[in-house]
mmCIF file with all atom_site columns, C-alpha atoms in Angstrom:
data_model
loop_
_atom_site.group_PDB
_atom_site.id
_atom_site.type_symbol
_atom_site.label_atom_id
_atom_site.label_alt_id
_atom_site.label_comp_id
_atom_site.label_asym_id
_atom_site.label_entity_id
_atom_site.label_seq_id
_atom_site.pdbx_PDB_ins_code
_atom_site.Cartn_x
_atom_site.Cartn_y
_atom_site.Cartn_z
_atom_site.occupancy
_atom_site.B_iso_or_equiv
_atom_site.pdbx_formal_charge
_atom_site.auth_seq_id
_atom_site.auth_comp_id
_atom_site.auth_asym_id
_atom_site.auth_atom_id
_atom_site.pdbx_PDB_model_num
ATOM 1   C CA . MET A 1 1   ? 29.047 -65.514 161.410 1.00 61.00 ? 15  MET A CA 1
ATOM 2   C CA . THR A 1 2   ? 31.768 -63.579 163.220 1.00 73.00 ? 16  THR A CA 1
ATOM 3   C CA . PHE A 1 3   ? 34.437 -61.457 161.570 1.00 75.00 ? 17  PHE A CA 1
ATOM 4   C CA . LYS A 1 4   ? 37.467 -60.171 163.459 1.00 82.00 ? 18  LYS A CA 1
ATOM 5   C CA . ASN A 1 5   ? 38.398 -57.565 160.841 1.00 81.00 ? 19  ASN A CA 1
ATOM 6   C CA . PHE A 1 6   ? 37.400 -56.218 157.438 1.00 76.00 ? 20  PHE A CA 1
ATOM 7   C CA . ASN A 1 7   ? 39.864 -58.485 155.627 1.00 83.00 ? 21  ASN A CA 1
ATOM 8   C CA . GLU A 1 8   ? 37.958 -61.527 156.942 1.00 82.00 ? 22  GLU A CA 1
ATOM 9   C CA . LEU A 1 9   ? 34.690 -59.943 155.840 1.00 73.00 ? 23  LEU A CA 1
ATOM 10  C CA . ILE A 1 10  ? 36.001 -59.193 152.344 1.00 73.00 ? 24  ILE A CA 1
ATOM 11  C CA . GLN A 1 11  ? 37.462 -62.694 152.051 1.00 79.00 ? 25  GLN A CA 1
ATOM 12  C CA . SER A 1 12  ? 34.082 -64.205 152.962 1.00 76.00 ? 26  SER A CA 1
ATOM 13  C CA . ILE A 1 13  ? 32.199 -61.948 150.558 1.00 69.00 ? 27  ILE A CA 1
ATOM 14  C CA . SER A 1 14  ? 34.655 -62.679 147.755 1.00 71.00 ? 28  SER A CA 1
ATOM 15  C CA . LYS A 1 15  ? 33.778 -66.392 147.946 1.00 75.00 ? 29  LYS A CA 1
ATOM 16  C CA . ASP A 1 16  ? 30.150 -65.590 147.073 1.00 72.00 ? 30  ASP A CA 1
ATOM 17  C CA . THR A 1 17  ? 29.984 -65.306 143.286 1.00 74.00 ? 31  THR A CA 1
ATOM 18  C CA . SER A 1 18  ? 26.427 -63.945 143.138 1.00 79.00 ? 32  SER A CA 1
ATOM 19  C CA . THR A 1 19  ? 26.014 -60.267 142.332 1.00 82.00 ? 33  THR A CA 1
ATOM 20  C CA . LYS A 1 20  ? 24.784 -58.248 145.290 1.00 89.00 ? 34  LYS A CA 1
ATOM 21  C CA . VAL A 1 21  ? 23.161 -54.845 145.028 1.00 94.00 ? 35  VAL A CA 1
ATOM 22  C CA . VAL A 1 22  ? 23.639 -52.198 147.699 1.00 95.00 ? 36  VAL A CA 1
ATOM 23  C CA . ALA A 1 23  ? 21.268 -49.252 148.127 1.00 97.00 ? 37  ALA A CA 1
ATOM 24  C CA . VAL A 1 24  ? 23.349 -46.276 149.277 1.00 97.00 ? 38  VAL A CA 1
ATOM 25  C CA . ALA A 1 25  ? 21.297 -43.676 151.183 1.00 97.00 ? 39  ALA A CA 1
ATOM 26  C CA . MET A 1 26  ? 22.598 -40.112 150.633 1.00 97.00 ? 40  MET A CA 1
ATOM 27  C CA . ALA A 1 27  ? 25.460 -41.219 148.422 1.00 96.00 ? 41  ALA A CA 1
ATOM 28  C CA . GLU A 1 28  ? 26.823 -37.730 147.763 1.00 95.00 ? 42  GLU A CA 1
ATOM 29  C CA . ASP A 1 29  ? 29.680 -38.162 150.216 1.00 92.00 ? 43  ASP A CA 1
ATOM 30  C CA . ARG A 1 30  ? 33.235 -38.618 148.920 1.00 96.00 ? 44  ARG A CA 1
ATOM 31  C CA . ASN A 1 31  ? 34.162 -41.458 151.313 1.00 96.00 ? 45  ASN A CA 1
ATOM 32  C CA . THR A 1 32  ? 30.878 -43.248 150.691 1.00 95.00 ? 46  THR A CA 1
ATOM 33  C CA . LEU A 1 33  ? 31.271 -43.035 146.919 1.00 96.00 ? 47  LEU A CA 1
ATOM 34  C CA . GLU A 1 34  ? 34.893 -44.186 147.103 1.00 96.00 ? 48  GLU A CA 1
ATOM 35  C CA . ALA A 1 35  ? 33.761 -47.278 149.031 1.00 94.00 ? 49  ALA A CA 1
ATOM 36  C CA . ALA A 1 36  ? 30.821 -47.938 146.693 1.00 94.00 ? 50  ALA A CA 1
ATOM 37  C CA . CYS A 1 37  ? 33.021 -47.582 143.597 1.00 95.00 ? 51  CYS A CA 1
ATOM 38  C CA . ARG A 1 38  ? 35.681 -49.851 145.108 1.00 92.00 ? 52  ARG A CA 1
ATOM 39  C CA . ALA A 1 39  ? 33.038 -52.488 145.883 1.00 89.00 ? 53  ALA A CA 1
ATOM 40  C CA . PHE A 1 40  ? 31.808 -52.231 142.282 1.00 92.00 ? 54  PHE A CA 1
ATOM 41  C CA . LYS A 1 41  ? 35.312 -52.520 140.802 1.00 91.00 ? 55  LYS A CA 1
ATOM 42  C CA . ASN A 1 42  ? 36.085 -55.534 143.015 1.00 85.00 ? 56  ASN A CA 1
ATOM 43  C CA . ASN A 1 43  ? 32.812 -57.269 142.028 1.00 84.00 ? 57  ASN A CA 1
ATOM 44  C CA . ILE A 1 44  ? 31.592 -57.186 145.629 1.00 84.00 ? 58  ILE A CA 1
ATOM 45  C CA . ALA A 1 45  ? 28.428 -55.173 145.014 1.00 89.00 ? 59  ALA A CA 1
ATOM 46  C CA . VAL A 1 46  ? 26.616 -53.068 142.450 1.00 94.00 ? 60  VAL A CA 1
ATOM 47  C CA . PRO A 1 47  ? 25.629 -49.772 144.065 1.00 96.00 ? 61  PRO A CA 1
ATOM 48  C CA . VAL A 1 48  ? 22.367 -47.920 143.578 1.00 97.00 ? 62  VAL A CA 1
ATOM 49  C CA . LEU A 1 49  ? 23.227 -44.372 144.562 1.00 98.00 ? 63  LEU A CA 1
ATOM 50  C CA . VAL A 1 50  ? 20.318 -42.570 146.220 1.00 98.00 ? 64  VAL A CA 1
ATOM 51  C CA . GLY A 1 51  ? 20.494 -38.841 146.946 1.00 97.00 ? 65  GLY A CA 1
ATOM 52  C CA . ASP A 1 52  ? 21.077 -35.496 145.254 1.00 97.00 ? 66  ASP A CA 1
ATOM 53  C CA . LYS A 1 53  ? 21.898 -36.609 141.720 1.00 97.00 ? 67  LYS A CA 1
ATOM 54  C CA . ALA A 1 54  ? 23.800 -33.435 140.783 1.00 97.00 ? 68  ALA A CA 1
ATOM 55  C CA . ALA A 1 55  ? 25.939 -33.695 143.923 1.00 97.00 ? 69  ALA A CA 1
ATOM 56  C CA . ILE A 1 56  ? 26.577 -37.405 143.340 1.00 97.00 ? 70  ILE A CA 1
ATOM 57  C CA . LEU A 1 57  ? 27.698 -36.730 139.762 1.00 96.00 ? 71  LEU A CA 1
ATOM 58  C CA . LYS A 1 58  ? 29.987 -33.921 140.952 1.00 96.00 ? 72  LYS A CA 1
ATOM 59  C CA . VAL A 1 59  ? 31.668 -36.168 143.540 1.00 96.00 ? 73  VAL A CA 1
ATOM 60  C CA . LEU A 1 60  ? 32.011 -39.027 141.035 1.00 96.00 ? 74  LEU A CA 1
ATOM 61  C CA . GLU A 1 61  ? 33.712 -36.606 138.643 1.00 95.00 ? 75  GLU A CA 1
ATOM 62  C CA . SER A 1 62  ? 36.078 -35.393 141.394 1.00 96.00 ? 76  SER A CA 1
ATOM 63  C CA . LEU A 1 63  ? 37.014 -39.037 142.010 1.00 95.00 ? 77  LEU A CA 1
ATOM 64  C CA . GLY A 1 64  ? 37.688 -39.604 138.321 1.00 94.00 ? 78  GLY A CA 1
ATOM 65  C CA . GLU A 1 65  ? 34.825 -42.105 138.143 1.00 93.00 ? 79  GLU A CA 1
ATOM 66  C CA . GLU A 1 66  ? 32.509 -42.492 135.179 1.00 89.00 ? 80  GLU A CA 1
ATOM 67  C CA . PRO A 1 67  ? 28.842 -42.158 136.157 1.00 89.00 ? 81  PRO A CA 1
ATOM 68  C CA . ALA A 1 68  ? 27.640 -44.505 133.387 1.00 84.00 ? 82  ALA A CA 1
ATOM 69  C CA . PRO A 1 69  ? 27.901 -47.832 135.250 1.00 86.00 ? 83  PRO A CA 1
ATOM 70  C CA . HIS A 1 70  ? 26.083 -46.486 138.305 1.00 89.00 ? 84  HIS A CA 1
ATOM 71  C CA . LYS A 1 71  ? 22.330 -46.305 138.777 1.00 94.00 ? 85  LYS A CA 1
ATOM 72  C CA . ILE A 1 72  ? 21.440 -43.013 140.465 1.00 96.00 ? 86  ILE A CA 1
ATOM 73  C CA . SER A 1 73  ? 18.079 -42.347 142.114 1.00 97.00 ? 87  SER A CA 1
ATOM 74  C CA . ASP A 1 74  ? 17.501 -38.644 142.738 1.00 97.00 ? 88  ASP A CA 1
ATOM 75  C CA . ALA A 1 75  ? 16.148 -37.610 146.164 1.00 97.00 ? 89  ALA A CA 1
ATOM 76  C CA . GLU A 1 76  ? 15.416 -34.090 147.394 1.00 95.00 ? 90  GLU A CA 1
ATOM 77  C CA . ASN A 1 77  ? 16.382 -34.641 151.031 1.00 97.00 ? 91  ASN A CA 1
ATOM 78  C CA . GLU A 1 78  ? 17.604 -37.260 153.486 1.00 95.00 ? 92  GLU A CA 1
ATOM 79  C CA . THR A 1 79  ? 14.088 -38.437 154.389 1.00 96.00 ? 93  THR A CA 1
ATOM 80  C CA . GLU A 1 80  ? 13.280 -39.151 150.749 1.00 97.00 ? 94  GLU A CA 1
ATOM 81  C CA . ALA A 1 81  ? 16.699 -40.772 150.235 1.00 97.00 ? 95  ALA A CA 1
ATOM 82  C CA . ALA A 1 82  ? 16.191 -43.022 153.262 1.00 97.00 ? 96  ALA A CA 1
ATOM 83  C CA . LYS A 1 83  ? 12.688 -44.022 152.122 1.00 97.00 ? 97  LYS A CA 1
ATOM 84  C CA . LYS A 1 84  ? 13.888 -44.822 148.597 1.00 97.00 ? 98  LYS A CA 1
ATOM 85  C CA . ALA A 1 85  ? 16.935 -46.790 149.759 1.00 97.00 ? 99  ALA A CA 1
ATOM 86  C CA . VAL A 1 86  ? 14.911 -48.804 152.292 1.00 96.00 ? 100 VAL A CA 1
ATOM 87  C CA . ALA A 1 87  ? 12.237 -49.470 149.664 1.00 96.00 ? 101 ALA A CA 1
ATOM 88  C CA . LEU A 1 88  ? 14.888 -50.879 147.310 1.00 96.00 ? 102 LEU A CA 1
ATOM 89  C CA . VAL A 1 89  ? 15.875 -53.423 149.957 1.00 94.00 ? 103 VAL A CA 1
ATOM 90  C CA . ARG A 1 90  ? 12.291 -54.168 151.017 1.00 93.00 ? 104 ARG A CA 1
ATOM 91  C CA . THR A 1 91  ? 11.204 -54.885 147.428 1.00 94.00 ? 105 THR A CA 1
ATOM 92  C CA . GLY A 1 92  ? 14.263 -57.036 146.708 1.00 92.00 ? 106 GLY A CA 1
ATOM 93  C CA . GLU A 1 93  ? 15.792 -54.606 144.199 1.00 95.00 ? 107 GLU A CA 1
ATOM 94  C CA . ALA A 1 94  ? 18.785 -54.308 146.563 1.00 94.00 ? 108 ALA A CA 1
ATOM 95  C CA . ASP A 1 95  ? 20.282 -56.883 148.901 1.00 90.00 ? 109 ASP A CA 1
ATOM 96  C CA . PHE A 1 96  ? 21.487 -54.549 151.602 1.00 89.00 ? 110 PHE A CA 1
ATOM 97  C CA . LEU A 1 97  ? 21.596 -50.953 152.734 1.00 93.00 ? 111 LEU A CA 1
ATOM 98  C CA . MET A 1 98  ? 24.588 -48.627 153.102 1.00 94.00 ? 112 MET A CA 1
ATOM 99  C CA . LYS A 1 99  ? 24.578 -45.399 155.082 1.00 95.00 ? 113 LYS A CA 1
ATOM 100 C CA . GLY A 1 100 ? 26.004 -42.419 153.258 1.00 95.00 ? 114 GLY A CA 1
ATOM 101 C CA . LYS A 1 101 ? 25.972 -38.783 154.378 1.00 94.00 ? 115 LYS A CA 1
ATOM 102 C CA . ILE A 1 102 ? 22.725 -39.125 156.313 1.00 96.00 ? 116 ILE A CA 1
ATOM 103 C CA . HIS A 1 103 ? 21.940 -38.795 159.982 1.00 95.00 ? 117 HIS A CA 1
ATOM 104 C CA . THR A 1 104 ? 21.712 -42.253 161.544 1.00 93.00 ? 118 THR A CA 1
ATOM 105 C CA . ALA A 1 105 ? 18.365 -41.407 163.156 1.00 94.00 ? 119 ALA A CA 1
ATOM 106 C CA . ALA A 1 106 ? 16.859 -40.436 159.791 1.00 95.00 ? 120 ALA A CA 1
ATOM 107 C CA . LEU A 1 107 ? 17.937 -43.698 158.191 1.00 94.00 ? 121 LEU A CA 1
ATOM 108 C CA . LEU A 1 108 ? 16.925 -45.901 161.118 1.00 91.00 ? 122 LEU A CA 1
ATOM 109 C CA . HIS A 1 109 ? 13.542 -44.177 161.314 1.00 93.00 ? 123 HIS A CA 1
ATOM 110 C CA . GLU A 1 110 ? 12.769 -45.574 157.862 1.00 94.00 ? 124 GLU A CA 1
ATOM 111 C CA . VAL A 1 111 ? 14.415 -48.940 158.546 1.00 92.00 ? 125 VAL A CA 1
ATOM 112 C CA . VAL A 1 112 ? 12.185 -49.613 161.578 1.00 89.00 ? 126 VAL A CA 1
ATOM 113 C CA . ASP A 1 113 ? 9.002  -48.068 160.142 1.00 86.00 ? 127 ASP A CA 1
ATOM 114 C CA . LYS A 1 114 ? 6.199  -50.545 160.887 1.00 85.00 ? 128 LYS A CA 1
ATOM 115 C CA . GLU A 1 115 ? 4.517  -50.192 157.480 1.00 86.00 ? 129 GLU A CA 1
ATOM 116 C CA . ASN A 1 116 ? 7.398  -49.633 155.061 1.00 88.00 ? 130 ASN A CA 1
ATOM 117 C CA . GLY A 1 117 ? 10.529 -50.640 156.948 1.00 85.00 ? 131 GLY A CA 1
ATOM 118 C CA . LEU A 1 118 ? 12.715 -53.715 156.915 1.00 85.00 ? 132 LEU A CA 1
ATOM 119 C CA . HIS A 1 119 ? 11.279 -55.524 159.900 1.00 75.00 ? 133 HIS A CA 1
ATOM 120 C CA . ALA A 1 120 ? 11.567 -59.251 159.465 1.00 68.00 ? 134 ALA A CA 1
ATOM 121 C CA . GLY A 1 121 ? 10.697 -60.315 162.979 1.00 66.00 ? 135 GLY A CA 1
ATOM 122 C CA . GLY A 1 122 ? 14.276 -61.059 164.007 1.00 65.00 ? 136 GLY A CA 1
ATOM 123 C CA . ASN A 1 123 ? 17.318 -59.213 165.203 1.00 65.00 ? 137 ASN A CA 1
ATOM 124 C CA . MET A 1 124 ? 18.803 -56.446 163.133 1.00 65.00 ? 138 MET A CA 1
ATOM 125 C CA . SER A 1 125 ? 22.431 -55.388 163.154 1.00 65.00 ? 139 SER A CA 1
ATOM 126 C CA . MET A 1 126 ? 24.302 -52.491 161.674 1.00 64.00 ? 140 MET A CA 1
ATOM 127 C CA . MET A 1 127 ? 27.906 -52.835 160.572 1.00 60.00 ? 141 MET A CA 1
#
């Protein structure tokens, strides 16, 4: 499926009425949390926020967002956050993965891990 812009992507996603869960690795970033909260409010996805719980709660508060509807999984560092977020997708507890304030290499290291990654034998893309 090809999308020319984000409006086309959102329109396509909006047609799917099933609830999707997104695992957000290192969610303690303002822009990341704004996007995750917007997706939640627009019934696009339910976020599982993985990262420094205290920092996530602080950013949610600064955004005027209530923490109650959000599942938060505490992680001490970006490696642990990446492992937890990837595990959520691998086990089916989340449908897809979102990169927060984490180095791309750290996240992709866990994504392509031969034992615990998301390898499915096909092509992988990042959007």
